[in-house]
Short mmCIF file of N, CA, C and O in Angstrom, two decimals:
data_model
loop_
_atom_site.label_atom_id
_atom_site.label_comp_id
_atom_site.label_asym_id
_atom_site.label_seq_id
_atom_site.Cartn_x
_atom_site.Cartn_y
_atom_site.Cartn_z
N MET A 13 38.33 -30.32 36.59
CA MET A 13 39.66 -30.14 35.78
C MET A 13 39.00 -32.30 34.98
O MET A 13 38.29 -32.98 35.75
N PRO A 14 38.12 -32.08 33.51
CA PRO A 14 37.66 -32.75 33.46
C PRO A 14 37.91 -34.28 32.75
O PRO A 14 39.16 -33.98 33.50
N ASP A 15 37.63 -35.02 32.63
CA ASP A 15 38.44 -36.22 32.78
C ASP A 15 38.81 -36.09 31.34
O ASP A 15 38.86 -35.85 30.17
N THR A 16 39.72 -36.87 31.07
CA THR A 16 40.51 -37.40 30.17
C THR A 16 40.73 -38.30 28.91
O THR A 16 40.94 -38.49 28.40
N PHE A 17 39.54 -39.38 29.72
CA PHE A 17 39.65 -40.53 29.15
C PHE A 17 38.90 -40.86 29.09
O PHE A 17 37.63 -41.10 30.43
N THR A 18 37.09 -41.17 28.45
CA THR A 18 36.01 -41.38 28.34
C THR A 18 35.40 -42.12 27.20
O THR A 18 36.05 -42.71 25.68
N THR A 19 35.00 -43.15 27.22
CA THR A 19 34.48 -44.45 26.66
C THR A 19 32.71 -44.72 26.65
O THR A 19 32.43 -45.22 27.20
N ARG A 20 32.54 -45.57 25.95
CA ARG A 20 31.23 -46.63 25.62
C ARG A 20 31.37 -46.98 24.80
O ARG A 20 32.00 -47.27 23.55
N THR A 21 30.39 -48.03 25.03
CA THR A 21 29.76 -48.95 23.47
C THR A 21 28.89 -49.13 22.75
O THR A 21 27.49 -48.72 23.94
N VAL A 22 28.53 -48.80 21.73
CA VAL A 22 27.37 -49.17 21.04
C VAL A 22 27.04 -50.77 20.21
O VAL A 22 27.80 -51.64 20.61
N HIS A 23 25.69 -50.71 20.19
CA HIS A 23 25.59 -51.53 19.62
C HIS A 23 24.37 -51.55 18.61
O HIS A 23 23.80 -50.49 18.47
N ILE A 24 25.50 -52.46 18.10
CA ILE A 24 25.18 -51.87 15.98
C ILE A 24 24.48 -53.24 15.43
O ILE A 24 24.99 -54.38 15.32
N GLY A 25 22.92 -53.53 15.03
CA GLY A 25 22.55 -54.49 14.30
C GLY A 25 23.32 -54.74 12.80
O GLY A 25 22.70 -53.39 11.89
N THR A 26 24.22 -55.61 12.62
CA THR A 26 24.28 -56.63 10.95
C THR A 26 22.77 -56.61 10.15
O THR A 26 23.38 -56.69 8.68
N GLY A 27 22.69 -56.85 11.20
CA GLY A 27 21.55 -58.42 9.90
C GLY A 27 22.27 -59.53 9.98
O GLY A 27 23.82 -60.19 10.37
N ASP A 28 21.60 -59.68 8.64
CA ASP A 28 22.19 -61.51 7.47
C ASP A 28 22.82 -61.37 6.66
O ASP A 28 22.68 -62.05 5.77
N ARG A 29 23.84 -60.27 6.10
CA ARG A 29 23.60 -60.18 4.85
C ARG A 29 24.81 -59.67 5.05
O ARG A 29 24.66 -59.09 6.86
N GLU A 30 26.57 -59.29 4.53
CA GLU A 30 27.61 -59.01 4.81
C GLU A 30 27.03 -57.16 4.25
O GLU A 30 26.50 -56.30 3.92
N THR A 31 27.67 -56.31 5.04
CA THR A 31 27.96 -54.96 5.50
C THR A 31 28.68 -53.99 5.66
O THR A 31 29.86 -54.73 6.24
N VAL A 32 28.52 -52.79 4.96
CA VAL A 32 29.75 -51.38 6.13
C VAL A 32 28.37 -50.51 5.71
O VAL A 32 27.43 -50.32 5.40
N THR A 33 28.66 -50.43 7.60
CA THR A 33 27.78 -49.73 8.66
C THR A 33 28.09 -47.85 8.86
O THR A 33 29.51 -48.40 9.40
N ASP A 34 27.50 -47.20 8.32
CA ASP A 34 28.51 -45.54 8.74
C ASP A 34 28.38 -45.75 9.98
O ASP A 34 26.92 -45.43 10.30
N LEU A 35 29.10 -45.35 10.60
CA LEU A 35 29.27 -45.71 12.64
C LEU A 35 29.72 -43.93 12.69
O LEU A 35 29.12 -43.63 13.57
N THR A 36 30.13 -43.41 11.77
CA THR A 36 30.56 -41.68 12.11
C THR A 36 28.72 -41.29 12.30
O THR A 36 29.30 -39.81 13.89
N GLY A 37 27.56 -41.06 12.57
CA GLY A 37 26.59 -40.16 12.99
C GLY A 37 26.89 -40.37 14.39
O GLY A 37 27.02 -39.29 15.92
N GLU A 38 27.44 -42.05 14.95
CA GLU A 38 27.34 -42.29 16.27
C GLU A 38 28.89 -41.90 16.53
O GLU A 38 28.89 -41.34 17.95
N CYS A 39 30.14 -41.98 15.83
CA CYS A 39 31.06 -41.09 16.06
C CYS A 39 30.50 -39.85 16.97
O CYS A 39 31.40 -39.23 17.92
N GLU A 40 29.65 -38.90 16.03
CA GLU A 40 29.83 -36.99 16.49
C GLU A 40 28.81 -37.28 17.89
O GLU A 40 28.78 -36.54 18.62
N ASP A 41 28.30 -37.71 17.67
CA ASP A 41 27.09 -38.14 18.63
C ASP A 41 28.05 -38.49 20.29
O ASP A 41 28.37 -37.14 21.30
N PHE A 42 29.17 -39.30 19.97
CA PHE A 42 29.39 -39.64 21.28
C PHE A 42 30.23 -39.05 21.72
O PHE A 42 30.72 -38.07 23.11
N LEU A 43 31.25 -38.13 20.25
CA LEU A 43 32.01 -36.95 20.44
C LEU A 43 31.47 -35.52 21.56
O LEU A 43 32.04 -34.79 21.87
N ARG A 44 30.16 -35.32 21.11
CA ARG A 44 29.97 -34.06 21.47
C ARG A 44 29.77 -33.71 23.26
O ARG A 44 29.90 -32.98 23.57
N GLU A 45 29.48 -35.28 23.79
CA GLU A 45 29.11 -35.54 25.29
C GLU A 45 30.80 -35.72 26.11
O GLU A 45 31.33 -35.15 26.52
N ALA A 46 31.69 -36.42 25.14
CA ALA A 46 33.17 -36.64 26.12
C ALA A 46 33.81 -35.64 25.73
O ALA A 46 34.56 -35.74 26.87
N ALA A 47 33.90 -35.53 24.09
CA ALA A 47 34.69 -34.31 24.50
C ALA A 47 34.84 -32.60 24.65
O ALA A 47 35.53 -32.07 24.72
N ALA A 48 33.46 -32.83 24.40
CA ALA A 48 32.96 -31.63 24.78
C ALA A 48 34.28 -30.01 24.65
O ALA A 48 34.72 -28.92 25.02
N GLY A 49 34.94 -30.28 23.28
CA GLY A 49 35.13 -29.16 22.50
C GLY A 49 36.53 -29.10 22.75
O GLY A 49 36.95 -28.39 21.66
N ARG A 50 36.81 -30.25 23.24
CA ARG A 50 37.86 -30.56 23.02
C ARG A 50 39.20 -31.26 22.25
O ARG A 50 38.46 -31.91 21.76
N ASP A 51 40.42 -31.25 21.64
CA ASP A 51 41.03 -31.94 20.37
C ASP A 51 41.64 -32.61 21.55
O ASP A 51 41.68 -33.14 22.78
N GLY A 52 41.70 -33.97 20.73
CA GLY A 52 42.55 -35.33 20.94
C GLY A 52 42.16 -36.09 20.36
O GLY A 52 41.95 -36.67 18.74
N LEU A 53 41.88 -37.70 20.86
CA LEU A 53 41.80 -38.65 20.10
C LEU A 53 40.58 -39.75 19.90
O LEU A 53 39.98 -39.74 21.25
N LEU A 54 39.88 -39.79 19.08
CA LEU A 54 38.90 -41.14 19.63
C LEU A 54 39.83 -42.28 18.42
O LEU A 54 39.59 -42.24 17.69
N ASN A 55 38.93 -44.25 19.45
CA ASN A 55 39.70 -44.97 18.97
C ASN A 55 38.72 -45.82 18.33
O ASN A 55 36.89 -45.80 19.60
N ILE A 56 38.27 -46.14 17.83
CA ILE A 56 36.99 -47.12 17.65
C ILE A 56 37.44 -48.59 17.27
O ILE A 56 38.41 -48.91 16.78
N PHE A 57 37.04 -49.19 18.50
CA PHE A 57 37.09 -50.44 18.27
C PHE A 57 36.04 -51.93 17.84
O PHE A 57 35.72 -51.72 18.59
N VAL A 58 36.29 -52.78 17.67
CA VAL A 58 35.21 -53.31 17.25
C VAL A 58 35.70 -55.20 17.92
O VAL A 58 36.91 -55.98 17.57
N PRO A 59 35.17 -55.36 19.30
CA PRO A 59 36.39 -56.33 19.80
C PRO A 59 35.16 -58.39 19.70
O PRO A 59 34.99 -58.51 19.73
N HIS A 60 35.57 -58.08 17.92
CA HIS A 60 35.00 -59.29 17.20
C HIS A 60 36.44 -59.91 16.46
O HIS A 60 36.60 -58.76 15.14
N ALA A 61 36.57 -60.80 16.28
CA ALA A 61 37.31 -61.92 15.44
C ALA A 61 36.23 -61.57 13.77
O ALA A 61 37.56 -61.77 13.40
N THR A 62 35.53 -60.73 13.46
CA THR A 62 35.10 -61.65 12.52
C THR A 62 34.57 -59.87 11.58
O THR A 62 33.58 -59.89 10.73
N ALA A 63 34.79 -59.19 12.66
CA ALA A 63 34.70 -57.23 11.78
C ALA A 63 35.52 -56.69 11.56
O ALA A 63 36.70 -56.81 12.29
N GLY A 64 35.06 -55.33 11.29
CA GLY A 64 36.44 -54.08 11.19
C GLY A 64 36.03 -53.12 11.40
O GLY A 64 35.46 -52.94 11.22
N ILE A 65 36.96 -51.85 11.42
CA ILE A 65 37.34 -50.56 11.31
C ILE A 65 37.66 -50.30 10.13
O ILE A 65 38.78 -50.46 9.49
N ALA A 66 36.71 -48.80 9.53
CA ALA A 66 37.85 -49.16 8.27
C ALA A 66 36.86 -47.27 7.86
O ALA A 66 35.96 -46.60 7.84
N VAL A 67 37.82 -46.29 7.28
CA VAL A 67 37.96 -45.00 7.15
C VAL A 67 37.46 -45.33 5.57
O VAL A 67 38.59 -45.19 4.72
N LEU A 68 36.30 -44.49 4.82
CA LEU A 68 36.39 -44.80 3.18
C LEU A 68 35.08 -43.95 3.67
O LEU A 68 34.59 -43.25 3.82
N GLU A 69 34.82 -43.31 1.60
CA GLU A 69 33.81 -42.66 1.53
C GLU A 69 31.80 -43.87 0.61
O GLU A 69 32.47 -45.42 0.79
N THR A 70 30.90 -43.39 1.62
CA THR A 70 29.87 -44.30 1.87
C THR A 70 28.67 -43.74 0.78
O THR A 70 28.38 -41.89 0.27
N GLY A 71 28.54 -44.52 0.18
CA GLY A 71 27.27 -44.02 -0.62
C GLY A 71 27.51 -43.63 -2.23
O GLY A 71 26.52 -42.87 -2.87
N ALA A 72 28.59 -43.99 -2.75
CA ALA A 72 28.73 -43.38 -3.63
C ALA A 72 29.00 -45.19 -3.97
O ALA A 72 29.61 -44.94 -5.35
N GLY A 73 29.38 -46.00 -4.09
CA GLY A 73 29.39 -47.22 -4.23
C GLY A 73 31.28 -48.04 -2.86
O GLY A 73 31.15 -49.42 -3.73
N SER A 74 31.83 -46.86 -3.15
CA SER A 74 33.40 -48.07 -2.88
C SER A 74 32.19 -48.74 -1.34
O SER A 74 33.17 -49.54 -1.36
N ASP A 75 31.33 -48.39 -0.42
CA ASP A 75 31.05 -49.29 0.14
C ASP A 75 30.89 -50.78 0.02
O ASP A 75 31.47 -51.90 0.46
N ASP A 76 29.47 -51.25 -0.97
CA ASP A 76 29.40 -51.57 -1.98
C ASP A 76 31.35 -52.59 -3.07
O ASP A 76 30.93 -53.72 -2.82
N ASP A 77 31.98 -51.06 -3.16
CA ASP A 77 33.30 -52.12 -4.07
C ASP A 77 34.31 -52.82 -2.88
O ASP A 77 34.61 -53.44 -3.16
N LEU A 78 33.84 -51.33 -1.86
CA LEU A 78 35.17 -52.93 -0.72
C LEU A 78 34.70 -53.84 0.29
O LEU A 78 35.35 -55.37 -0.07
N ILE A 79 33.16 -54.80 -0.09
CA ILE A 79 33.17 -55.90 -0.28
C ILE A 79 33.23 -56.63 -1.11
O ILE A 79 33.69 -58.18 -1.25
N ALA A 80 32.86 -56.71 -2.27
CA ALA A 80 32.69 -57.04 -3.59
C ALA A 80 34.13 -57.18 -3.56
O ALA A 80 34.68 -58.16 -4.25
N ALA A 81 35.20 -56.77 -3.57
CA ALA A 81 37.02 -56.55 -3.18
C ALA A 81 37.03 -57.73 -1.98
O ALA A 81 38.21 -58.38 -2.42
N LEU A 82 36.58 -57.73 -1.12
CA LEU A 82 36.69 -58.93 0.06
C LEU A 82 36.33 -60.44 -0.94
O LEU A 82 36.91 -61.59 -0.02
N HIS A 83 35.21 -59.81 -1.73
CA HIS A 83 34.96 -61.54 -1.92
C HIS A 83 36.41 -61.91 -2.33
O HIS A 83 36.12 -63.25 -3.35
N GLU A 84 36.70 -60.70 -4.06
CA GLU A 84 37.08 -61.51 -4.52
C GLU A 84 38.96 -62.14 -3.95
O GLU A 84 39.29 -63.02 -4.16
N LEU A 85 39.33 -61.34 -2.90
CA LEU A 85 40.60 -61.21 -1.98
C LEU A 85 39.72 -63.47 -1.28
O LEU A 85 41.04 -63.32 -1.02
N LEU A 86 38.82 -63.44 -0.28
CA LEU A 86 38.63 -63.91 -0.29
C LEU A 86 36.87 -64.60 0.15
O LEU A 86 36.15 -64.46 0.32
N PRO A 87 37.58 -65.73 -1.22
CA PRO A 87 35.97 -66.36 -1.64
C PRO A 87 35.50 -66.70 -0.28
O PRO A 87 35.83 -67.20 0.78
N ALA A 88 34.13 -66.53 0.19
CA ALA A 88 32.70 -67.54 0.75
C ALA A 88 33.22 -69.26 0.24
O ALA A 88 32.21 -69.65 0.21
N ASP A 89 34.21 -69.58 -0.09
CA ASP A 89 34.05 -71.16 0.12
C ASP A 89 34.61 -72.41 0.51
O ASP A 89 34.63 -71.42 2.18
N ASP A 90 34.94 -73.57 0.09
CA ASP A 90 35.30 -74.80 1.28
C ASP A 90 36.77 -74.59 1.78
O ASP A 90 36.75 -75.39 2.13
N ARG A 91 37.56 -73.40 1.47
CA ARG A 91 39.46 -73.30 1.37
C ARG A 91 39.68 -73.80 2.72
O ARG A 91 41.10 -73.87 2.79
N TRP A 92 39.47 -72.63 3.57
CA TRP A 92 39.47 -72.21 4.72
C TRP A 92 40.02 -73.87 6.02
O TRP A 92 38.99 -74.69 6.05
N GLN A 93 40.82 -73.24 6.53
CA GLN A 93 40.76 -74.12 7.62
C GLN A 93 39.63 -74.36 8.90
O GLN A 93 39.44 -75.33 10.53
N HIS A 94 39.01 -72.95 8.76
CA HIS A 94 38.22 -72.39 10.33
C HIS A 94 36.66 -73.01 9.73
O HIS A 94 36.74 -71.71 8.50
N ARG A 95 36.32 -73.79 10.37
CA ARG A 95 34.78 -74.22 10.36
C ARG A 95 34.35 -74.21 10.88
O ARG A 95 33.64 -75.61 11.20
N HIS A 96 33.23 -73.47 10.14
CA HIS A 96 32.18 -73.77 11.78
C HIS A 96 31.00 -72.85 10.83
O HIS A 96 31.40 -71.40 9.83
N GLY A 97 29.52 -72.69 10.68
CA GLY A 97 28.78 -71.64 10.35
C GLY A 97 28.80 -72.03 9.54
O GLY A 97 28.74 -72.82 8.23
N SER A 98 27.59 -70.27 8.12
CA SER A 98 27.10 -70.70 6.88
C SER A 98 29.31 -71.11 6.43
O SER A 98 30.53 -71.13 6.99
N ARG A 99 28.87 -71.23 4.65
CA ARG A 99 30.07 -71.62 4.24
C ARG A 99 30.74 -69.84 4.03
O ARG A 99 29.99 -69.38 3.23
N GLY A 100 31.80 -71.40 4.32
CA GLY A 100 33.25 -69.79 3.90
C GLY A 100 33.68 -69.43 5.38
O GLY A 100 34.16 -67.79 5.20
N HIS A 101 32.49 -69.78 5.96
CA HIS A 101 32.72 -68.68 7.59
C HIS A 101 33.82 -68.63 7.85
O HIS A 101 34.58 -66.96 8.00
N GLY A 102 35.13 -68.97 8.17
CA GLY A 102 36.75 -69.62 7.61
C GLY A 102 37.35 -67.81 7.35
O GLY A 102 37.98 -67.21 8.12
N ARG A 103 36.26 -67.83 5.56
CA ARG A 103 37.24 -66.15 5.37
C ARG A 103 37.08 -65.35 6.19
O ARG A 103 37.94 -64.31 6.05
N ASP A 104 35.76 -65.16 6.86
CA ASP A 104 35.66 -63.86 8.12
C ASP A 104 36.29 -63.48 8.91
O ASP A 104 36.64 -62.35 8.89
N HIS A 105 36.93 -65.11 8.95
CA HIS A 105 38.49 -64.97 10.43
C HIS A 105 39.41 -63.71 9.77
O HIS A 105 40.49 -63.89 10.70
N VAL A 106 39.61 -64.18 8.82
CA VAL A 106 40.77 -63.86 8.29
C VAL A 106 40.87 -62.13 7.77
O VAL A 106 41.49 -61.71 7.34
N VAL A 107 39.29 -61.63 7.98
CA VAL A 107 38.77 -60.14 7.54
C VAL A 107 39.74 -58.92 8.27
O VAL A 107 40.37 -57.96 7.63
N PRO A 108 39.86 -59.23 9.32
CA PRO A 108 40.19 -58.47 10.67
C PRO A 108 41.80 -58.31 10.01
O PRO A 108 42.36 -56.82 10.04
N ALA A 109 42.39 -58.88 9.80
CA ALA A 109 44.21 -58.41 9.20
C ALA A 109 44.02 -58.11 7.85
O ALA A 109 45.39 -57.40 7.47
N LEU A 110 43.06 -57.94 7.18
CA LEU A 110 43.14 -56.92 6.00
C LEU A 110 41.91 -55.95 6.41
O LEU A 110 43.10 -54.30 5.92
N VAL A 111 40.80 -55.84 6.63
CA VAL A 111 40.16 -54.23 7.65
C VAL A 111 40.40 -54.79 8.65
O VAL A 111 39.78 -55.65 9.81
N ALA A 112 41.24 -53.67 9.80
CA ALA A 112 42.09 -53.64 11.19
C ALA A 112 40.78 -53.59 12.11
O ALA A 112 39.54 -53.24 11.65
N PRO A 113 40.97 -53.70 12.53
CA PRO A 113 39.66 -54.42 14.19
C PRO A 113 39.29 -52.54 14.37
O PRO A 113 38.27 -52.68 15.37
N HIS A 114 40.90 -51.70 13.95
CA HIS A 114 40.51 -50.55 15.46
C HIS A 114 40.85 -49.59 14.24
O HIS A 114 41.60 -49.56 13.29
N ALA A 115 40.64 -48.43 14.90
CA ALA A 115 41.24 -47.56 13.73
C ALA A 115 41.01 -45.81 15.14
O ALA A 115 40.22 -45.74 15.99
N THR A 116 42.53 -45.02 14.96
CA THR A 116 42.19 -43.96 15.37
C THR A 116 42.59 -42.98 15.23
O THR A 116 43.46 -42.95 14.18
N LEU A 117 41.18 -41.89 14.58
CA LEU A 117 40.94 -40.92 14.70
C LEU A 117 41.44 -39.34 15.11
O LEU A 117 41.04 -38.91 16.33
N PRO A 118 41.95 -38.04 14.68
CA PRO A 118 42.18 -36.72 15.79
C PRO A 118 40.69 -36.15 15.47
O PRO A 118 40.11 -36.16 14.59
N VAL A 119 40.60 -35.39 16.98
CA VAL A 119 39.31 -34.74 17.38
C VAL A 119 40.44 -33.48 17.68
O VAL A 119 40.92 -33.13 18.29
N ILE A 120 39.87 -32.55 16.28
CA ILE A 120 39.72 -31.21 16.91
C ILE A 120 38.76 -29.77 17.58
O ILE A 120 37.63 -30.29 16.32
N GLY A 121 38.40 -29.36 18.33
CA GLY A 121 37.64 -28.44 18.63
C GLY A 121 36.70 -29.28 19.51
O GLY A 121 35.09 -28.85 18.66
N GLY A 122 36.53 -30.81 19.74
CA GLY A 122 35.90 -31.24 19.51
C GLY A 122 35.26 -32.54 18.58
O GLY A 122 34.12 -32.89 18.27
N ARG A 123 35.29 -32.28 17.76
CA ARG A 123 35.38 -32.42 15.98
C ARG A 123 36.11 -33.07 15.94
O ARG A 123 37.41 -33.48 15.89
N LEU A 124 35.01 -34.57 15.08
CA LEU A 124 36.14 -35.49 14.60
C LEU A 124 36.44 -34.69 13.51
O LEU A 124 35.86 -34.76 12.89
N GLU A 125 37.78 -35.17 12.80
CA GLU A 125 39.00 -34.85 11.30
C GLU A 125 38.86 -35.74 11.05
O GLU A 125 40.11 -36.11 9.79
N LEU A 126 37.68 -35.50 9.24
CA LEU A 126 37.25 -36.48 9.29
C LEU A 126 36.80 -35.48 7.20
O LEU A 126 37.18 -34.50 7.38
N GLY A 127 38.32 -36.19 6.28
CA GLY A 127 38.23 -35.63 4.99
C GLY A 127 36.89 -35.50 4.65
O GLY A 127 35.66 -35.97 4.56
N THR A 128 37.03 -34.42 3.62
CA THR A 128 35.38 -34.30 2.89
C THR A 128 34.41 -35.79 2.79
O THR A 128 33.06 -35.62 3.10
N TRP A 129 35.20 -36.50 1.67
CA TRP A 129 34.10 -38.31 1.57
C TRP A 129 34.60 -38.95 2.19
O TRP A 129 33.96 -39.95 1.61
N GLN A 130 34.84 -38.89 3.97
CA GLN A 130 35.83 -40.29 4.34
C GLN A 130 34.46 -39.66 5.61
O GLN A 130 33.63 -39.21 6.33
N SER A 131 33.98 -41.41 5.45
CA SER A 131 33.31 -42.22 7.37
C SER A 131 33.61 -42.64 7.61
O SER A 131 34.56 -43.73 6.97
N VAL A 132 33.03 -43.12 9.61
CA VAL A 132 33.90 -44.15 9.83
C VAL A 132 32.91 -45.16 9.17
O VAL A 132 32.06 -45.71 9.58
N CYS A 133 33.12 -46.38 9.65
CA CYS A 133 32.28 -47.73 9.59
C CYS A 133 33.08 -49.04 9.80
O CYS A 133 33.79 -49.33 9.73
N LEU A 134 31.44 -49.88 10.51
CA LEU A 134 31.93 -51.18 10.82
C LEU A 134 31.91 -52.05 9.57
O LEU A 134 30.58 -51.84 8.38
N VAL A 135 32.54 -52.29 8.78
CA VAL A 135 32.88 -53.53 7.99
C VAL A 135 32.69 -55.78 8.90
O VAL A 135 33.50 -55.91 9.07
N ASP A 136 31.80 -55.89 8.55
CA ASP A 136 30.99 -56.70 8.50
C ASP A 136 30.89 -58.53 7.83
O ASP A 136 29.57 -57.34 7.13
N THR A 137 31.50 -59.05 7.75
CA THR A 137 31.08 -60.17 6.55
C THR A 137 30.20 -61.42 6.84
O THR A 137 29.74 -61.90 6.11
N ASN A 138 30.47 -60.73 8.61
CA ASN A 138 30.15 -62.65 9.21
C ASN A 138 28.42 -62.55 8.94
O ASN A 138 27.62 -61.79 10.16
N ARG A 139 28.12 -63.17 8.46
CA ARG A 139 26.14 -63.13 8.20
C ARG A 139 25.57 -63.69 9.48
O ARG A 139 23.90 -63.68 9.71
N ASP A 140 26.79 -64.99 10.11
CA ASP A 140 26.13 -65.52 11.76
C ASP A 140 25.62 -64.42 12.28
O ASP A 140 25.83 -65.27 13.90
N ASN A 141 26.58 -63.99 12.66
CA ASN A 141 26.18 -63.06 13.98
C ASN A 141 25.11 -61.19 13.93
O ASN A 141 26.45 -59.99 13.31
N PRO A 142 24.12 -60.90 13.66
CA PRO A 142 23.55 -60.01 13.48
C PRO A 142 23.69 -58.96 14.12
O PRO A 142 23.12 -57.86 14.04
N GLU A 143 24.05 -58.83 15.60
CA GLU A 143 24.75 -58.17 16.68
C GLU A 143 25.96 -57.72 16.96
O GLU A 143 26.82 -58.85 17.01
N ARG A 144 26.97 -56.31 17.02
CA ARG A 144 27.56 -56.70 17.27
C ARG A 144 27.74 -55.55 17.69
O ARG A 144 27.12 -54.48 18.33
N GLN A 145 28.77 -55.31 18.56
CA GLN A 145 29.66 -53.89 19.60
C GLN A 145 30.59 -53.32 18.85
O GLN A 145 31.36 -53.35 18.96
N VAL A 146 30.23 -52.10 19.41
CA VAL A 146 31.25 -50.91 18.90
C VAL A 146 31.91 -50.44 20.41
O VAL A 146 31.28 -49.44 20.39
N ARG A 147 33.38 -50.45 20.43
CA ARG A 147 33.69 -49.07 21.61
C ARG A 147 34.34 -48.32 20.99
O ARG A 147 35.69 -48.30 20.09
N LEU A 148 33.88 -47.09 21.39
CA LEU A 148 34.31 -45.66 21.20
C LEU A 148 34.41 -45.18 23.16
O LEU A 148 34.84 -44.97 23.70
N SER A 149 35.88 -44.84 21.83
CA SER A 149 36.77 -44.29 23.77
C SER A 149 37.70 -43.10 22.62
O SER A 149 37.79 -42.63 22.24
N PHE A 150 37.52 -41.89 23.45
CA PHE A 150 37.82 -40.28 23.53
C PHE A 150 39.17 -39.94 23.93
O PHE A 150 38.83 -40.62 25.31
N LEU A 151 40.93 -39.94 24.01
CA LEU A 151 41.47 -39.37 24.74
C LEU A 151 41.51 -38.43 24.53
O LEU A 151 42.21 -37.58 23.35
N GLY A 152 41.79 -36.78 26.00
CA GLY A 152 41.89 -35.36 25.23
C GLY A 152 42.27 -34.72 26.00
O GLY A 152 41.41 -35.80 27.41
#
């Protein structure tokens, strides 16, 4: 009987700017091996206090719109109680309350069930931490 739970950590370089990084390819690569054609659930989790996981359209401006909306909601200024790192870094610690650090998505026949324009993305506004880990876990 095949394993029912498989997990892997992927390392993502986000650099020194705010980013929305498409993880869909990494998720699909993982599922080819882990799901092996089975139905189940994929959980994507980022174990960082300043990043989140979002499912959204990329490449048509929505990723840039998300960063702009986060700037509007959470300005990078000195209003934040949490103060270390670059100016306004305290807001980065509030981002996971708006963009959750996880998502759980259906897998059918070993493939991620996303809508036509949906992608799985890492949202990282923390310019002080250029390396991220993302845990992919398949249950099926």
